[in-house]
C-alpha positions as a printed NumPy array, in Angstrom:
array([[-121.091, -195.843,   -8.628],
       [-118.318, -196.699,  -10.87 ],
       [-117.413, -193.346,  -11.531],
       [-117.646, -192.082,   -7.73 ],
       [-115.092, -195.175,   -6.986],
       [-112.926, -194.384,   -9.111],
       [-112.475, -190.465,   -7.76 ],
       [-112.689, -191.245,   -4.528],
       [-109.608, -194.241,   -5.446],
       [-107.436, -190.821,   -6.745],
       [-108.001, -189.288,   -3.583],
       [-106.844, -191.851,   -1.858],
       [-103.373, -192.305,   -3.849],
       [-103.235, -188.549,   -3.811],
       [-103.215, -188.599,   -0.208],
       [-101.1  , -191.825,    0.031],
       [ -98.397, -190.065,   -2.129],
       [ -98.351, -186.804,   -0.028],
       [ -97.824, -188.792,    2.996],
       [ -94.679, -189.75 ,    1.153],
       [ -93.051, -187.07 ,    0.172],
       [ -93.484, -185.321,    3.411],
       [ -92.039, -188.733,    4.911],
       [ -89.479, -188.438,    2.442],
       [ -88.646, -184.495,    3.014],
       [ -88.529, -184.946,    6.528],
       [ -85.913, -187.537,    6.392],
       [ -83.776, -185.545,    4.524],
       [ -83.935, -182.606,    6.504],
       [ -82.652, -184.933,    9.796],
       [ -80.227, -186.383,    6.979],
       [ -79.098, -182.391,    6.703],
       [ -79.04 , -182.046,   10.403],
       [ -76.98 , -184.87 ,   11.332],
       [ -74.308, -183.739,    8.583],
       [ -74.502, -179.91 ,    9.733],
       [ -73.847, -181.705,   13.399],
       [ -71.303, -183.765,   12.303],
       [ -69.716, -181.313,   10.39 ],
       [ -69.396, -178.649,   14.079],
       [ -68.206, -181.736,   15.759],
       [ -65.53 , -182.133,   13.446],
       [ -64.622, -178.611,   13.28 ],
       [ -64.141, -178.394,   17.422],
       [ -62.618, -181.643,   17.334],
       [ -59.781, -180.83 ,   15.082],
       [ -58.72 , -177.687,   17.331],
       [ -56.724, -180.425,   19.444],
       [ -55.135, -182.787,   16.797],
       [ -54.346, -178.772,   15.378],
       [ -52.561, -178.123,   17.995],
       [ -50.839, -181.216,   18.375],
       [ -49.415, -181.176,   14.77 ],
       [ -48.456, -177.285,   15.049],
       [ -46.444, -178.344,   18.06 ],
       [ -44.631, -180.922,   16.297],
       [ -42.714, -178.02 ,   13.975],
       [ -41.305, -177.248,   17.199],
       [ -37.907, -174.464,   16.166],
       [ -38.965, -174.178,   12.938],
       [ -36.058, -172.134,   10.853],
       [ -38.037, -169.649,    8.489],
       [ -35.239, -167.511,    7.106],
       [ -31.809, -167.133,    6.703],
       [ -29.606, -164.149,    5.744],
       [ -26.23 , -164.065,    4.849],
       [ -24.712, -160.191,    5.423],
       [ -21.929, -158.702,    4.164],
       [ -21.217, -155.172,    5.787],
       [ -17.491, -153.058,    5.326],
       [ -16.729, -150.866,    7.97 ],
       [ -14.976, -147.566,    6.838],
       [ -12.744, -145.446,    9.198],
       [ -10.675, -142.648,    8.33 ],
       [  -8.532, -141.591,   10.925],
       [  -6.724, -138.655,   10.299],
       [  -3.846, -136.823,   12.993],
       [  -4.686, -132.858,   13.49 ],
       [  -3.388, -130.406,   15.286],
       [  -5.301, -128.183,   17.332],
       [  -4.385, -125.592,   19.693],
       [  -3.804, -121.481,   19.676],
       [  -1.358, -119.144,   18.865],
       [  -0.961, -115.366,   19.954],
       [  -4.666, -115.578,   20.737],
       [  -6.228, -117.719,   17.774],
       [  -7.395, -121.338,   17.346],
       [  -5.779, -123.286,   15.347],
       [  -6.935, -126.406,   13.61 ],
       [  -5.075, -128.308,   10.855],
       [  -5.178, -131.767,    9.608],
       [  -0.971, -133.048,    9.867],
       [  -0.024, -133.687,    6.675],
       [   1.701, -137.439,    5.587],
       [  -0.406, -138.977,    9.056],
       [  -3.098, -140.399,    7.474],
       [  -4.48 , -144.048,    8.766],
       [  -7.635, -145.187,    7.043],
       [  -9.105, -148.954,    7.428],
       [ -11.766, -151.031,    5.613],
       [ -12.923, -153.903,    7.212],
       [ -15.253, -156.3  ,    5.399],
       [ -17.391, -158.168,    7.823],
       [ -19.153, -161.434,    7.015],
       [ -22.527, -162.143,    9.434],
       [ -25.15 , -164.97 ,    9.092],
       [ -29.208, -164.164,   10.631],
       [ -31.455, -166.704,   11.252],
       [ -34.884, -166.072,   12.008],
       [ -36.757, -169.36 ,   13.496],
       [ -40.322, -169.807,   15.567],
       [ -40.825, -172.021,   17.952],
       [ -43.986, -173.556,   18.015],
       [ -43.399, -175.735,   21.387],
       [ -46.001, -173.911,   23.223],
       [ -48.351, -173.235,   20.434],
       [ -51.698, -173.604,   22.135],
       [ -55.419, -172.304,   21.715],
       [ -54.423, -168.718,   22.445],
       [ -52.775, -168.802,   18.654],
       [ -55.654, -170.063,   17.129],
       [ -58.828, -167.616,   16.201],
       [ -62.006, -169.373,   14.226],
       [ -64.936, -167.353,   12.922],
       [ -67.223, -169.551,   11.203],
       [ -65.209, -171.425,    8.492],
       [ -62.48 , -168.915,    8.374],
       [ -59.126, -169.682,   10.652],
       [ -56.34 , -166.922,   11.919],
       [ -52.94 , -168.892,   13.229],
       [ -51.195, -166.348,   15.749],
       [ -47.82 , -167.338,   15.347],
       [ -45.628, -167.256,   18.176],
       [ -43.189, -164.24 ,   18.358],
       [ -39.937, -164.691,   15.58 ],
       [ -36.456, -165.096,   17.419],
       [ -33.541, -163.925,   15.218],
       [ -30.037, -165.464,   15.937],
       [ -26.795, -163.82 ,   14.814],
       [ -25.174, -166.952,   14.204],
       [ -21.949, -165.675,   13.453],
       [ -19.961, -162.448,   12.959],
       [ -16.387, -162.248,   11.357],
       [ -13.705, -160.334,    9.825],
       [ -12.911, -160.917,    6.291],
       [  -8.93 , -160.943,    7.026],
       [  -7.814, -161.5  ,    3.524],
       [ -10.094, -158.29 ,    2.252],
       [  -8.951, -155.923,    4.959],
       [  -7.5  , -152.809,    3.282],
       [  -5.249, -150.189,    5.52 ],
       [  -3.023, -147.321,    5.055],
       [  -0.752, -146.577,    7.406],
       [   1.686, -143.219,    6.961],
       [   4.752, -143.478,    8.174],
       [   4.663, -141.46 ,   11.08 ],
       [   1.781, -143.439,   12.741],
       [   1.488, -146.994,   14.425],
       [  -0.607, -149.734,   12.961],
       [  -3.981, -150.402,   13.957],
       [  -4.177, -152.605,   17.093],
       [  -6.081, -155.632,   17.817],
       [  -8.108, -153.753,   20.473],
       [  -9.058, -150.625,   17.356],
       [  -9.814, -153.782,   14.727],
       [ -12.129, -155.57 ,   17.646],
       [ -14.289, -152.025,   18.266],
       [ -14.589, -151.518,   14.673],
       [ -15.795, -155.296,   14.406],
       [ -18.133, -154.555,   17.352],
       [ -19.344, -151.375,   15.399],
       [ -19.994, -153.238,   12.047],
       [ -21.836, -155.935,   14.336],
       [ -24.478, -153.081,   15.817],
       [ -24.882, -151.364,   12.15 ],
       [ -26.215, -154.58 ,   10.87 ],
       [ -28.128, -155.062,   13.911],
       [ -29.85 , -151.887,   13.146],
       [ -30.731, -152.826,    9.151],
       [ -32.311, -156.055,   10.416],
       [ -36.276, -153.994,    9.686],
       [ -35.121, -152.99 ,    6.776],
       [ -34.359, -156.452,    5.102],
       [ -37.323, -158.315,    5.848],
       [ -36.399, -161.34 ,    7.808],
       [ -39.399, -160.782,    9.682],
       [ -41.978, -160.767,    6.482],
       [ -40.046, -163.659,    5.334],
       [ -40.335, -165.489,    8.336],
       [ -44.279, -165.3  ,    8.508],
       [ -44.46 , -166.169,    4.612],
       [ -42.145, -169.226,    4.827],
       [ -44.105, -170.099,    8.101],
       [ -47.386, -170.519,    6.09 ],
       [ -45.914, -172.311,    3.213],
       [ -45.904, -175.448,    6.546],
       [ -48.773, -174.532,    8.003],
       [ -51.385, -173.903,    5.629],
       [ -50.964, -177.082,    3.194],
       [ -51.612, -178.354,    7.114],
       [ -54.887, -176.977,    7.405],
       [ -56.211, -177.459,    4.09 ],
       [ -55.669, -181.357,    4.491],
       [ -57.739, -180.442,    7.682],
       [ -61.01 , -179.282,    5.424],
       [ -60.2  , -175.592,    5.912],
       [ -60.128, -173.438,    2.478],
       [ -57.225, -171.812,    1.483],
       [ -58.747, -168.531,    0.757],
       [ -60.225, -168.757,    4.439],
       [ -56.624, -169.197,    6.71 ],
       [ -54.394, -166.27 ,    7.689],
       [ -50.936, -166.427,    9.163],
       [ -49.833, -163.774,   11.056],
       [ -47.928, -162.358,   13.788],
       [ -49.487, -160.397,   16.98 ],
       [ -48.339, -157.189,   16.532],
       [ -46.076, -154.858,   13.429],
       [ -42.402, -154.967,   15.339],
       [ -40.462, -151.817,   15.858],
       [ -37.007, -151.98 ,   15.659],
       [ -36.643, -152.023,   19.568],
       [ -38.845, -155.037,   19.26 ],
       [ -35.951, -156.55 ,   17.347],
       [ -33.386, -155.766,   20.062],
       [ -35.105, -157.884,   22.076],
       [ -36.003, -160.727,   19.777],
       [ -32.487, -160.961,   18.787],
       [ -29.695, -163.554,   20.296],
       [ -26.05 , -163.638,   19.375],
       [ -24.434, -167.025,   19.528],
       [ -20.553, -165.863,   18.558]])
């Protein structure tokens, strides 16, 4: 009898300790539940205090470009015209006028982030994609360089006049206009952008490796016509 009690007490603690891990395993598993739950309620709930601090950056200024452009013309006096049936075409000799006028212009690209709203903001999982708003590039300022304009003038022609110098200003203005793709304000824009924003998110839980910046679309350089103001 001794014996048989003393099985049938194992049993019994067998059984007893079964009941507790299960107990036990179960409560961890709602432990892992509630965090998994906590942890989506946290991730929604950010998406508004996200919002709210992108907004703050308002006009953020993301690049700036100082250009210097010189704007060549060679204006030379010919003759043209025909004689005893032939065209004639000859450059006048001694009425040369040829002009180089250094022009000084400043770029500033900037976003603004005052209407920054869900439509920016694309979440798969863990992984975040910020839409920024489209870049605005100002033209702060455009000038002549006075003391580094260089002229020659032959004798037998008139100086340049104000209205000549003003076009060729307004010519030097459109050919840096048209170089703005090729210098990357735009890339610069979107890289300087994420240097605010992304420190932003990570403080938010989101992993570094998991956030892309970007813009909506590649811009053409028509795109950049319109994206452009000039505030001489």
């Amino acid at each position: 009898m001794k014996k048989g009690n003393k099985v049938f007490g194992w049993i019994i603690a067998l059984i007893v300790a079964g009941c507790g891990l299960w107990l036990c395993s179960d409560w961890r598993l709602q432990g892992d539940d509630e965090a998994v739950r906590e942890t989506v309620y946290e991730a929604v709930d950010s998406l508004p205090m996200l919002i709210m601090q992108v907004q703050k950056c308002s006009k953020l200024y993301t690049a700036e470009y100082r250009v210097h452009k010189i704007v060549t013309h060679d204006d030379a006096l010919r003759l043209k015209g025909s004689l005893l049936q032939r065209q004639f075409n000859f450059k006048v000799p001694m009425a040369d006028r040829k002009i180089a006028i250094p022009i000084d212009a400043k770029l500033k690209a900037w976003i603004d982030f005052s209407k920054f709203s869900e439509d920016n903001v694309e979440r798969d999982g863990d992984k975040i994609t910020i839409i920024l708003p489209d870049p605005q590039v100002t033209m702060t300022s455009s000038k002549i360089d006075q003391k580094n304009v260089r002229q020659y003038v032959a004798l037998t022609r008139a100086n340049f006049s104000d209205e000549e110098l003003s076009n060729y200003q307004q010519q030097g203005r459109a050919a840096i206009i048209e170089s703005i793709p090729e210098m990357g304000i735009l890339e610069t824009a979107q890289a300087n952008a994420a240097k605010v924003l992304v420190p932003m998110l990570v403080e938010m839980g989101y992993k570094e490796e998991n956030i892309t910046i970007a813009f909506r679309k590649q811009y053409s350089p028509k795109d950049i016509q319109t994206l452009l103001k000039i505030e001489d």
